[in-house]
Structure formats: C-alpha cells, structure tokens
Tab-separated table of C-alpha atoms in Angstrom:
chain	number	residue	atom	x	y	z
E	1	MET	CA	-3.887	-41.922	4.841
E	2	THR	CA	-5.206	-38.529	3.561
E	3	ARG	CA	-8.797	-40.228	1.694
E	4	ARG	CA	-8.770	-38.286	-1.818
E	5	VAL	CA	-10.705	-35.311	-2.240
E	6	SER	CA	-11.990	-34.999	-6.565
E	7	PRO	CA	-12.133	-32.366	-6.680
E	8	SER	CA	-14.263	-29.941	-9.738
E	9	ALA	CA	-13.347	-27.119	-12.156
E	10	PRO	CA	-14.199	-24.307	-10.849
E	11	ALA	CA	-16.441	-22.658	-13.853
E	12	SER	CA	-16.081	-20.103	-16.072
E	13	PRO	CA	-17.534	-17.164	-15.822
E	14	PRO	CA	-19.228	-14.914	-19.078
E	15	ARG	CA	-17.077	-12.556	-20.948
E	16	SER	CA	-18.614	-9.495	-21.052
E	17	ALA	CA	-18.576	-7.671	-24.712
E	18	THR	CA	-16.125	-5.146	-24.090
E	19	SER	CA	-13.166	-7.460	-23.077
E	20	PRO	CA	-10.416	-7.018	-24.268
E	21	SER	CA	-9.558	-10.259	-25.864
E	22	ILE	CA	-6.477	-12.467	-24.381
E	23	CYS	CA	-6.693	-15.226	-26.962
E	24	ARG	CA	-5.312	-14.381	-30.368
E	25	SER	CA	-3.926	-16.709	-33.477
E	26	THR	CA	-1.445	-14.367	-34.510
E	27	VAL	CA	0.418	-12.445	-31.296
E	28	ARG	CA	3.412	-9.616	-31.059
E	29	THR	CA	4.709	-9.545	-28.039
E	30	THR	CA	7.492	-7.426	-25.843
E	31	THR	CA	9.627	-8.461	-22.958
E	32	GLY	CA	10.085	-6.697	-20.099
E	33	VAL	CA	14.509	-6.187	-19.567
E	34	ALA	CA	13.832	-9.372	-16.875
E	35	ASP	CA	12.764	-11.931	-19.318
E	36	ALA	CA	14.344	-10.146	-22.466
E	37	HIS	CA	17.107	-12.675	-21.969
E	38	LEU	CA	14.061	-15.956	-22.927
E	39	THR	CA	14.003	-17.445	-26.162
E	40	GLU	CA	10.666	-18.204	-26.814
E	41	GLU	CA	11.377	-22.246	-26.431
E	42	GLN	CA	12.230	-21.126	-22.424
E	43	ILE	CA	9.062	-19.638	-22.077
E	44	ASP	CA	7.413	-21.877	-22.887
E	45	ALA	CA	9.326	-24.925	-21.058
E	46	LEU	CA	8.837	-22.069	-17.683
E	47	GLY	CA	5.112	-22.934	-18.087
E	48	ALA	CA	5.830	-25.878	-19.072
E	49	GLU	CA	7.387	-26.460	-15.441
E	50	LEU	CA	4.524	-24.323	-13.381
E	51	ASP	CA	1.604	-26.126	-15.262
E	52	ALA	CA	2.728	-28.974	-13.639
E	53	ILE	CA	3.618	-27.755	-10.227
E	54	ARG	CA	0.095	-26.665	-10.246
E	55	ALA	CA	-1.086	-29.351	-11.548
E	56	SER	CA	0.660	-32.163	-8.414
E	57	VAL	CA	-1.313	-30.189	-5.549
E	58	VAL	CA	-4.505	-29.714	-7.724
E	59	ASP	CA	-4.261	-34.454	-8.027
E	60	ASP	CA	-2.943	-34.293	-4.359
E	61	LEU	CA	-6.069	-31.658	-2.335
E	62	GLY	CA	-7.578	-33.967	-0.205
E	63	GLU	CA	-9.364	-33.992	3.789
E	64	ALA	CA	-6.151	-32.288	4.902
E	65	ASP	CA	-7.110	-29.747	2.833
E	66	ALA	CA	-10.724	-29.903	3.679
E	67	HIS	CA	-9.538	-29.576	7.520
E	68	TYR	CA	-7.479	-27.375	7.234
E	69	ILE	CA	-10.084	-24.721	5.829
E	70	ARG	CA	-12.771	-26.436	8.282
E	71	THR	CA	-10.686	-25.754	11.283
E	72	VAL	CA	-9.497	-21.663	10.630
E	73	VAL	CA	-13.319	-21.504	10.398
E	74	ARG	CA	-13.503	-22.604	13.920
E	75	VAL	CA	-11.000	-21.023	15.302
E	76	GLN	CA	-11.667	-17.930	13.273
E	77	ARG	CA	-15.735	-17.753	15.046
E	78	GLY	CA	-14.442	-18.969	17.800
E	79	LEU	CA	-12.102	-16.195	17.566
E	80	GLU	CA	-15.129	-14.018	17.209
E	81	ALA	CA	-17.674	-15.102	19.576
E	82	GLY	CA	-15.449	-14.761	22.605
E	83	GLY	CA	-14.041	-11.364	22.113
E	84	ARG	CA	-17.115	-10.403	21.288
E	85	THR	CA	-18.924	-12.300	24.691
E	86	LEU	CA	-15.020	-10.585	26.414
E	87	LEU	CA	-16.693	-6.760	25.431
E	88	LEU	CA	-19.900	-7.366	26.736
E	89	PHE	CA	-17.970	-6.616	29.802
E	90	SER	CA	-15.917	-3.671	28.011
E	91	ARG	CA	-15.707	-0.950	31.276
E	92	VAL	CA	-13.875	-3.477	32.403
E	93	PRO	CA	-10.039	-2.736	30.766
E	94	ALA	CA	-8.496	-6.461	30.998
E	95	ALA	CA	-11.723	-7.011	28.914
E	96	TRP	CA	-11.356	-4.360	26.625
E	97	VAL	CA	-7.652	-5.419	25.733
E	98	ALA	CA	-8.907	-8.756	25.292
E	99	GLY	CA	-11.526	-8.827	22.838
E	100	THR	CA	-10.489	-6.579	20.957
E	101	ALA	CA	-7.202	-8.435	21.064
E	102	ALA	CA	-9.438	-11.237	19.492
E	103	LEU	CA	-11.883	-9.529	17.776
E	104	SER	CA	-8.720	-7.605	15.443
E	105	VAL	CA	-7.421	-10.888	14.920
E	106	ALA	CA	-10.521	-12.590	13.664
E	107	LYS	CA	-11.733	-9.811	11.041
E	108	ILE	CA	-8.132	-9.625	9.876
E	109	LEU	CA	-8.582	-13.903	9.281
E	110	GLU	CA	-11.953	-13.692	8.015
E	111	ASN	CA	-10.554	-11.074	5.633
E	112	MET	CA	-7.466	-12.386	4.597
E	113	GLU	CA	-7.229	-16.740	5.208
E	114	LEU	CA	-11.449	-17.166	3.797
E	115	GLY	CA	-12.692	-14.709	2.042
E	116	HIS	CA	-10.051	-13.370	0.354
E	117	ASN	CA	-8.733	-16.943	-0.834
E	118	ILE	CA	-12.556	-18.796	-1.066
E	119	LEU	CA	-14.228	-15.310	-3.535
E	120	HIS	CA	-11.386	-17.284	-5.296
E	121	GLY	CA	-13.331	-20.809	-5.405
E	122	GLN	CA	-9.579	-21.642	-4.018
E	123	TRP	CA	-12.058	-24.330	-2.030
E	124	ASP	CA	-14.837	-25.108	-4.207
E	125	TRP	CA	-13.378	-28.511	-5.368
E	126	MET	CA	-14.473	-29.068	-1.499
E	127	ARG	CA	-18.393	-29.063	-2.663
E	128	ASP	CA	-19.208	-27.411	0.388
E	129	PRO	CA	-22.243	-25.106	0.210
E	130	ASP	CA	-20.907	-23.323	4.139
E	131	ILE	CA	-17.484	-22.669	1.983
E	132	HIS	CA	-17.779	-22.418	-1.365
E	133	SER	CA	-17.241	-19.086	-4.436
E	134	THR	CA	-20.650	-18.490	-4.858
E	135	THR	CA	-21.706	-18.263	-1.031
E	136	TRP	CA	-19.660	-16.671	1.029
E	137	GLU	CA	-20.570	-13.241	1.789
E	138	TRP	CA	-17.562	-11.910	4.212
E	139	ASP	CA	-16.811	-9.445	7.079
E	140	HIS	CA	-15.723	-6.100	4.683
E	141	ALA	CA	-17.410	-3.942	3.002
E	142	SER	CA	-16.914	-4.443	-0.890
E	143	PRO	CA	-19.865	-7.093	-1.237
E	144	SER	CA	-18.314	-9.854	-2.910
E	145	GLN	CA	-19.906	-10.137	-6.722
E	146	MET	CA	-18.143	-6.713	-7.196
E	147	TRP	CA	-14.940	-7.690	-5.429
E	148	LYS	CA	-15.136	-11.002	-7.063
E	149	ARG	CA	-14.884	-8.853	-10.944
E	150	SER	CA	-12.461	-6.069	-9.528
E	151	HIS	CA	-10.326	-8.531	-8.253
E	152	ASN	CA	-10.088	-12.331	-9.683
E	153	TYR	CA	-10.784	-10.961	-13.399
E	154	GLU	CA	-10.436	-7.095	-13.292
E	155	HIS	CA	-6.308	-7.838	-11.275
E	156	HIS	CA	-5.725	-10.958	-11.150
E	157	THR	CA	-5.664	-10.925	-15.139
E	158	PHE	CA	-3.825	-7.693	-15.973
E	159	THR	CA	-1.396	-7.425	-12.896
E	160	ASN	CA	0.648	-4.652	-13.099
E	161	VAL	CA	-0.191	-3.196	-16.825
E	162	ARG	CA	-0.178	0.029	-16.803
E	163	GLY	CA	-2.808	1.552	-17.945
E	164	LYS	CA	-5.733	-1.803	-17.048
E	165	ASP	CA	-4.877	-2.990	-13.895
E	166	ARG	CA	-6.816	-0.426	-11.365
E	167	ASP	CA	-5.170	-0.911	-8.292
E	168	LEU	CA	-1.320	0.493	-9.897
E	169	GLY	CA	-2.449	3.182	-7.373
E	170	TYR	CA	-6.078	2.330	-7.030
E	171	ALA	CA	-6.713	5.984	-9.121
E	172	ILE	CA	-5.271	7.676	-6.287
E	173	MET	CA	-2.298	7.228	-6.023
E	174	ARG	CA	1.473	7.395	-8.704
E	175	VAL	CA	3.525	4.246	-8.192
E	176	THR	CA	5.161	4.236	-11.423
E	177	PRO	CA	6.778	6.929	-13.325
E	178	GLU	CA	5.543	6.185	-16.282
E	179	GLN	CA	2.059	7.203	-14.943
E	180	PRO	CA	2.070	11.205	-15.029
E	181	TRP	CA	2.858	12.830	-12.222
E	182	HIS	CA	0.147	15.698	-11.296
E	183	PRO	CA	0.216	18.494	-7.760
E	184	ALA	CA	-2.187	16.106	-5.525
E	185	TYR	CA	0.063	13.423	-5.556
E	186	LEU	CA	2.133	15.194	-3.031
E	187	LEU	CA	-0.197	14.754	-0.158
E	188	GLN	CA	0.311	10.320	-1.583
E	189	PRO	CA	1.523	9.556	1.725
E	190	ILE	CA	-0.208	11.368	3.795
E	191	TYR	CA	-3.618	10.205	2.587
E	192	ASN	CA	-2.422	6.732	2.353
E	193	ILE	CA	-2.229	7.347	6.136
E	194	GLY	CA	-5.982	7.268	5.540
E	195	LEU	CA	-6.121	5.088	3.087
E	196	SER	CA	-4.389	2.969	5.751
E	197	ALA	CA	-7.059	2.671	8.163
E	198	PHE	CA	-9.806	2.864	5.983
E	199	PHE	CA	-9.095	0.056	3.456
E	200	GLU	CA	-12.299	-1.033	3.241
E	201	TRP	CA	-14.081	1.330	2.796
E	202	ALA	CA	-11.892	2.830	0.318
E	203	ILE	CA	-12.251	-0.755	-1.547
E	204	ALA	CA	-15.588	-0.831	-1.957
E	205	ILE	CA	-15.289	3.404	-2.910
E	206	TYR	CA	-12.634	2.253	-5.012
E	207	ASP	CA	-14.820	-0.922	-7.011
E	208	ILE	CA	-18.059	2.184	-7.830
E	209	GLU	CA	-14.592	3.848	-10.683
E	210	PHE	CA	-15.575	7.190	-10.641
E	211	ASP	CA	-12.691	7.610	-12.210
E	212	ARG	CA	-14.408	5.164	-15.370
E	213	VAL	CA	-17.692	7.763	-15.139
E	214	GLN	CA	-15.079	10.691	-15.700
E	215	GLU	CA	-13.995	8.941	-18.783
E	216	GLY	CA	-16.749	8.408	-19.329
E	217	THR	CA	-16.026	4.686	-19.924
E	218	LYS	CA	-18.827	3.755	-17.468
E	219	THR	CA	-22.402	5.826	-17.101
E	220	TRP	CA	-23.445	6.902	-13.792
E	221	ASP	CA	-26.864	4.813	-13.909
E	222	GLU	CA	-24.093	2.265	-13.405
E	223	ALA	CA	-22.171	3.797	-10.962
E	224	LYS	CA	-25.967	4.837	-8.850
E	225	ALA	CA	-26.584	0.579	-8.654
E	226	GLU	CA	-23.307	-0.602	-7.555
E	227	MET	CA	-23.608	2.342	-4.839
E	228	LYS	CA	-27.186	1.139	-3.601
E	229	THR	CA	-25.432	-1.941	-3.265
E	230	ILE	CA	-22.245	-1.671	-1.737
E	231	TRP	CA	-25.423	0.607	0.431
E	232	ARG	CA	-27.004	-2.041	1.615
E	233	LYS	CA	-23.387	-3.516	2.709
E	234	ALA	CA	-22.518	-1.597	4.661
E	235	ARG	CA	-25.526	-0.321	6.308
E	236	THR	CA	-25.377	-3.902	8.199
E	237	GLN	CA	-21.511	-3.828	8.714
E	238	LEU	CA	-21.983	-0.413	10.440
E	239	ALA	CA	-25.043	-1.647	12.566
E	240	LYS	CA	-23.431	-4.632	13.415
E	241	ASP	CA	-20.235	-3.322	14.630
E	242	TYR	CA	-21.507	-0.369	16.043
E	243	ILE	CA	-24.804	-0.389	16.979
E	244	LEU	CA	-26.257	-3.987	17.843
E	245	PHE	CA	-23.075	-5.593	19.466
E	246	PRO	CA	-22.437	-1.704	21.146
E	247	LEU	CA	-26.187	-2.206	22.793
E	248	LEU	CA	-25.677	-5.240	24.157
E	249	SER	CA	-23.426	-4.199	26.397
E	250	GLY	CA	-25.429	-2.127	27.534
E	251	ARG	CA	-23.244	0.822	30.302
E	252	GLY	CA	-20.587	-0.527	28.258
E	253	ALA	CA	-21.979	0.862	24.772
E	254	VAL	CA	-19.473	3.490	23.780
E	255	SER	CA	-16.411	1.617	24.799
E	256	THR	CA	-18.108	-1.487	22.879
E	257	LEU	CA	-18.610	1.024	20.346
E	258	THR	CA	-14.751	2.375	20.640
E	259	ALA	CA	-13.447	-1.777	20.784
E	260	ASN	CA	-14.631	-2.663	17.622
E	261	ALA	CA	-13.457	0.293	15.645
E	262	THR	CA	-10.064	-1.089	17.203
E	263	ALA	CA	-10.572	-3.947	15.947
E	264	ALA	CA	-11.145	-2.291	12.267
E	265	LEU	CA	-8.522	-0.718	12.212
E	266	VAL	CA	-5.628	-2.795	13.075
E	267	ARG	CA	-7.845	-4.856	10.437
E	268	ASN	CA	-7.810	-1.962	7.722
E	269	VAL	CA	-4.061	-1.336	8.226
E	270	TRP	CA	-3.239	-4.705	8.243
E	271	SER	CA	-4.039	-5.825	5.657
E	272	HIS	CA	-2.692	-2.405	3.759
E	273	ALA	CA	0.505	-3.577	4.891
E	274	VAL	CA	0.687	-6.832	2.810
E	275	ILE	CA	-1.308	-6.284	-0.158
E	276	PHE	CA	0.676	-2.995	-0.096
E	277	CYS	CA	3.950	-5.002	-0.342
E	278	GLY	CA	2.218	-7.277	-3.149
E	279	HIS	CA	2.585	-5.147	-6.023
E	280	PHE	CA	4.774	-1.481	-5.159
E	281	PRO	CA	7.854	-2.635	-3.103
E	282	ASP	CA	11.621	-2.547	-5.235
E	283	GLY	CA	11.750	-4.927	-7.645
E	284	VAL	CA	8.621	-5.480	-8.738
E	285	GLU	CA	7.814	-4.535	-12.572
E	286	THR	CA	5.161	-2.940	-14.147
E	287	PHE	CA	4.217	-3.782	-17.577
E	288	ASP	CA	3.436	-1.562	-20.510
E	289	GLU	CA	-0.421	-3.239	-22.758
E	290	ALA	CA	1.568	-4.412	-25.019
E	291	ARG	CA	2.873	-7.095	-23.413
E	292	LEU	CA	-0.792	-8.081	-23.468
E	293	GLU	CA	-0.807	-8.237	-27.021
E	294	GLY	CA	-1.242	-12.233	-27.360
E	295	GLU	CA	0.414	-13.428	-23.843
E	296	SER	CA	1.267	-16.929	-24.305
E	297	ARG	CA	0.728	-19.145	-20.808
E	298	GLY	CA	4.234	-18.945	-19.702
E	299	GLN	CA	4.469	-14.900	-20.589
E	300	TRP	CA	1.425	-14.607	-18.541
E	301	TYR	CA	2.919	-17.214	-15.370
E	302	ILE	CA	6.602	-15.035	-15.533
E	303	ARG	CA	4.337	-11.145	-16.123
E	304	GLN	CA	2.669	-12.938	-12.595
E	305	LEU	CA	6.197	-13.070	-11.459
E	306	LEU	CA	7.986	-10.207	-12.257
E	307	GLY	CA	4.758	-7.945	-10.836
E	308	SER	CA	4.287	-9.203	-7.036
E	309	ALA	CA	6.792	-9.923	-4.364
E	310	ASN	CA	6.884	-12.003	-1.246
E	311	LEU	CA	7.397	-11.675	2.467
E	312	THR	CA	9.259	-13.560	4.240
E	313	GLY	CA	8.072	-14.738	7.912
E	314	GLY	CA	7.274	-18.522	9.886
E	315	PRO	CA	3.360	-20.198	10.013
E	316	LEU	CA	1.564	-17.784	12.350
E	317	PHE	CA	2.798	-15.048	10.234
E	318	HIS	CA	2.068	-16.288	6.476
E	319	ILE	CA	-1.864	-17.741	7.606
E	320	MET	CA	-2.211	-13.723	9.428
E	321	THR	CA	-1.369	-12.853	5.959
E	322	GLY	CA	-3.919	-15.048	4.270
E	323	ASN	CA	-0.264	-16.288	2.945
E	324	LEU	CA	-0.485	-13.168	0.069
E	325	SER	CA	2.629	-13.438	2.580
E	326	HIS	CA	3.404	-15.682	-0.481
E	327	GLN	CA	2.516	-13.415	-2.729
E	328	ILE	CA	4.100	-14.858	-6.176
E	329	GLU	CA	2.756	-18.288	-5.730
E	330	HIS	CA	-0.845	-17.002	-5.509
E	331	HIS	CA	-0.843	-14.942	-8.678
E	332	LEU	CA	0.501	-17.633	-9.963
E	333	PHE	CA	-2.247	-20.043	-8.973
E	334	PRO	CA	-5.347	-17.984	-7.518
E	335	ASP	CA	-6.796	-20.991	-7.004
E	336	VAL	CA	-4.973	-23.126	-5.567
E	337	PRO	CA	-5.366	-23.964	-1.516
E	338	SER	CA	-3.343	-20.472	-0.120
E	339	ASN	CA	-2.277	-23.578	2.622
E	340	ARG	CA	-0.300	-25.552	-0.484
E	341	TYR	CA	1.769	-21.432	-1.397
E	342	ARG	CA	4.754	-22.712	1.314
E	343	GLU	CA	5.632	-26.181	0.255
E	344	ILE	CA	4.450	-25.222	-3.882
E	345	ALA	CA	7.389	-21.297	-2.912
E	346	PRO	CA	10.609	-23.749	-2.977
E	347	GLN	CA	9.400	-25.499	-6.098
E	348	VAL	CA	9.208	-22.120	-7.336
E	349	GLN	CA	12.492	-20.718	-6.259
E	350	ASP	CA	14.056	-23.271	-8.370
E	351	VAL	CA	11.804	-22.235	-11.574
E	352	CYS	CA	13.808	-19.060	-11.710
E	353	ARG	CA	16.754	-19.484	-10.931
E	354	ARG	CA	17.073	-21.715	-13.159
E	355	TYR	CA	15.306	-19.700	-15.669
E	356	GLY	CA	17.621	-16.620	-14.701
E	357	LEU	CA	14.552	-14.404	-13.292
E	358	PRO	CA	14.601	-12.868	-9.587
E	359	TYR	CA	12.009	-13.539	-7.366
E	360	SER	CA	11.021	-11.051	-4.755
E	361	SER	CA	10.979	-11.635	-0.973
E	362	GLY	CA	12.440	-9.211	2.060
E	363	THR	CA	10.950	-9.520	5.676
E	364	LEU	CA	7.543	-6.956	6.623
E	365	PRO	CA	9.245	-4.072	7.367
E	366	ARG	CA	12.318	-4.103	4.218
E	367	GLN	CA	9.209	-5.172	2.052
E	368	TYR	CA	6.824	-1.936	3.535
E	369	GLY	CA	9.933	-0.117	4.365
E	370	THR	CA	10.564	0.576	0.394
E	371	VAL	CA	6.471	0.551	-0.333
E	372	LEU	CA	6.742	3.977	1.472
E	373	ARG	CA	10.255	6.045	-0.170
E	374	ARG	CA	8.102	5.427	-3.641
E	375	LEU	CA	5.578	6.677	-2.341
E	376	ALA	CA	7.173	9.393	-0.793
E	377	ARG	CA	9.910	9.799	-4.018
E	378	LEU	CA	7.136	9.200	-7.220
E	379	ALA	CA	4.807	12.057	-5.471
E	380	PHE	CA	6.961	14.623	-7.022
E	381	PRO	CA	7.865	14.431	-11.539
E	382	GLY	CA	10.481	11.934	-11.603
E	383	GLY	CA	11.695	9.404	-10.333
E	384	HIS	CA	12.282	7.519	-13.638
E	385	LYS	CA	16.114	6.799	-12.608
E	386	ARG	CA	15.127	4.715	-9.492
E	387	TYR	CA	12.329	3.621	-10.013
E	388	GLY	CA	13.031	3.116	-14.548
E	389	GLY	CA	9.832	3.306	-16.584
E	390	SER	CA	12.559	4.030	-20.073
E	391	PRO	CA	10.743	1.938	-22.385
E	392	ALA	CA	11.111	-1.607	-22.402
E	393	PRO	CA	13.622	-3.175	-25.911
E	394	VAL	CA	11.198	-4.952	-27.783
E	395	ARG	CA	11.319	-8.241	-28.974
E	396	LYS	CA	9.302	-9.956	-32.009
E	397	LEU	CA	8.809	-13.101	-31.624
E	398	ARG	CA	7.267	-16.107	-34.539
E	399	PRO	CA	3.643	-16.143	-33.970
E	400	ARG	CA	2.326	-18.687	-32.396
E	401	THR	CA	-1.378	-20.365	-32.723
E	402	GLY	CA	-3.640	-21.345	-30.764
E	403	VAL	CA	-2.645	-19.645	-27.664
E	404	ARG	CA	-4.246	-19.503	-23.967
E	405	LEU	CA	-3.570	-18.110	-21.699
E	406	PRO	CA	-4.182	-20.548	-18.083
E	407	ALA	CA	-7.624	-20.836	-16.945
E	408	VAL	CA	-7.113	-19.362	-14.003
E	409	ALA	CA	-5.855	-15.867	-15.520
E	410	ARG	CA	-9.540	-16.185	-17.956
E	411	ARG	CA	-11.707	-16.281	-14.769
E	412	ALA	CA	-13.549	-14.004	-13.417
E	413	ALA	CA	-15.617	-14.961	-10.823
C-alpha cells in the first residue's frame, strides 16, 4: 500500500508592477473557431471537470510518485557517471560510442524529465531540498531563475497569444500568418538547423530579450546584468564539458571533447524537436491578445488545449521527452508531476470529445514534419490560406465578477 505524502501548496510568485492584470470584475471575451460552439455555461462546466481531474491526482500523490522521481534521478546520475567514466578511455572506439550514448541519454533525462519539470514545482510537495524548484540548477546554459520567469510565467500564462507569448517563433521565426513578413524569414528553414544544434544556447540568449531592448521596453543595464548571469552559468557548463573532463582523459582529451560535444548536440536536437512539436504543428491555434480580456478559468483551460499538441509513443519515449509528449496535459496542469500525465490523458481526451474540442496528437515524425512544412511556407509572404489567420468570430459574454485563472497560470516561479 502506498503511504500518502501530503503535498504542500507551491508559493505564488511576486507579480511585477508591469505584469498584465488577469483578474477583472467585468469581462468581454473573444473565442476562437474551435470553441465558438460552446456556451458560457459549458465553458464553466468544462473548467470544473478539469479542476476535478487535477484535484484527484494531487490528492493521490504519495510514496510511489516520490519513488519514481528519485529513481529517475539515480538512473540519470548513473548514466552520466558511467558515460564519463567510459570516456576516460575515449580513444577506444567502443568506449567512445558507449560513453557518448550514455552521456547523451543522461543529458536528455536531466533537461527534459528532471530539470524542466522540477523547475515547474512539480515535486515541491515532497519537501525534499534536493529535488525542489528553489534549489535545482539544471545542466543547461539558461540559469534556472531566468528560465522560470520566461517559461513558467510568460509562456505558460500567455500560451500561443500573439504579442504576449515570446515562444511563438522565439523572436526570430515567423510561425503564424499574422506575423508581419520580413525578407529575413526567407532563411528561417536554414537557420532553424542552427537553432536546433545550439538550442540551449539560443534559449539562454533569447531569455535576455534583446528584442525588448530594441523596442525600448527594457534597459541595456537590465540586459547587461542578465548577460553576466548567463556568462557565470555558461562558463561553468563550458569548463565542465570542454576543459575539465577532456583533460582528465589525458591523451584522449580531443576524443573526449568531441564525445561531450556530440552528447550536447544530441540533447539539443532532441529537445528542439520535442518542444517545437508542442505548439507549432498543424491543428494548433494561436490567439489575439483580446482573448486574455477577463479570461475565465474554463477559457484559460480551452486556450491551453487548443494551443498545444501531443506526441504518441510508448512509456520510454514519454520519459525521454520529459513527458512533454503529453504537452496538452502539461499545459493544463504544469505543476502536476509528469509521471501522472499518461493516466490523465484519456480523461482529458474524453472531456474534449464530449465538449466537441480537438485533441491534437500524432507521431514525432508526422508532427515534426508539419512543423518543418510550416516554417518553410511561412518563410514567404502570406500563408493565410493554409494556416488561417483571418479574424476569429467575436462573441460577447455576459459580465462575470471575481473570475480568476487557475493558480498555476498565475504562478511565475
């Protein structure tokens, strides 16, 4: 029998003075095409059902879940230690291949199933200081505090809202027809390859928000302070993989360096593919900022549903994606432990079926293929015929009072 471990409520983040208000007493809301058939009462009922799904999982968290995450930590650390030990003999081809493979898997597990999910506070309920969002520093170029601000707050609060979610194109790509076209986008299918290869570094630089500095909404002093923070993290990462461990290999320093670089490349390409499949495949919607006006709990849930897509696969595949193969469930319940998404998914699918909402899902090759096709088409002007982009129908709903988003949508980090 599993002994119950009582979860603690994660702390809510401080809201900045410039953060947009999400709670309003009187609202006027727009809907997208896929949810235009729902009445206000149905939207409320849907929200209540999803709340109930989340509550049932949170109430059931216990020793089995704690055992799962601690097992993943042990396996990841064992793979990393084993891989680095093998690479001490990297001049032997078999050791190079085995060590690189082990280190690649270790880096993927650390970033996807551990770092990303721990930093979401999914395991804070355990009150384990070694597996907690406030203490975990992941094996990634982006410092955890900067990542939690840009990802946990900005991306998860404003998912797929044009002009608010900076992850829509990462400020360098045109991924929706509504984005004004520029000749530089002609090269996006090409520089997407470079983005994939150096994904962790691109994210770290992206988090500095140079586009906002250019717009005048962020000062150079703020950007410089963040650049210093990133450099402190980056030099540690670079020294570990490209100086310390290669030197420990003695005469095999160069081969160990190439092995470490290969493992980082594998991790970057894999995480890029999985993450891009979460919000850019065919069938995923984007939204105008008007959608945020007084957005209710149910409406927030629907936006997460329509703005996300899943990947199909087996248990090992799900773990290797950090369970971001369940992107829909992750965006509905970002602070619910990732090992529970697989059991939640059929319940979410049933809700979508009963309320007439799409549930986007497909294999990795299929979904990533549609992503690459989108990037290629939107590198050129237009794209409205294939990807929509015409104004969504506007429906005014009666005023609400005291409406608030789910706590997870208000939490910064």
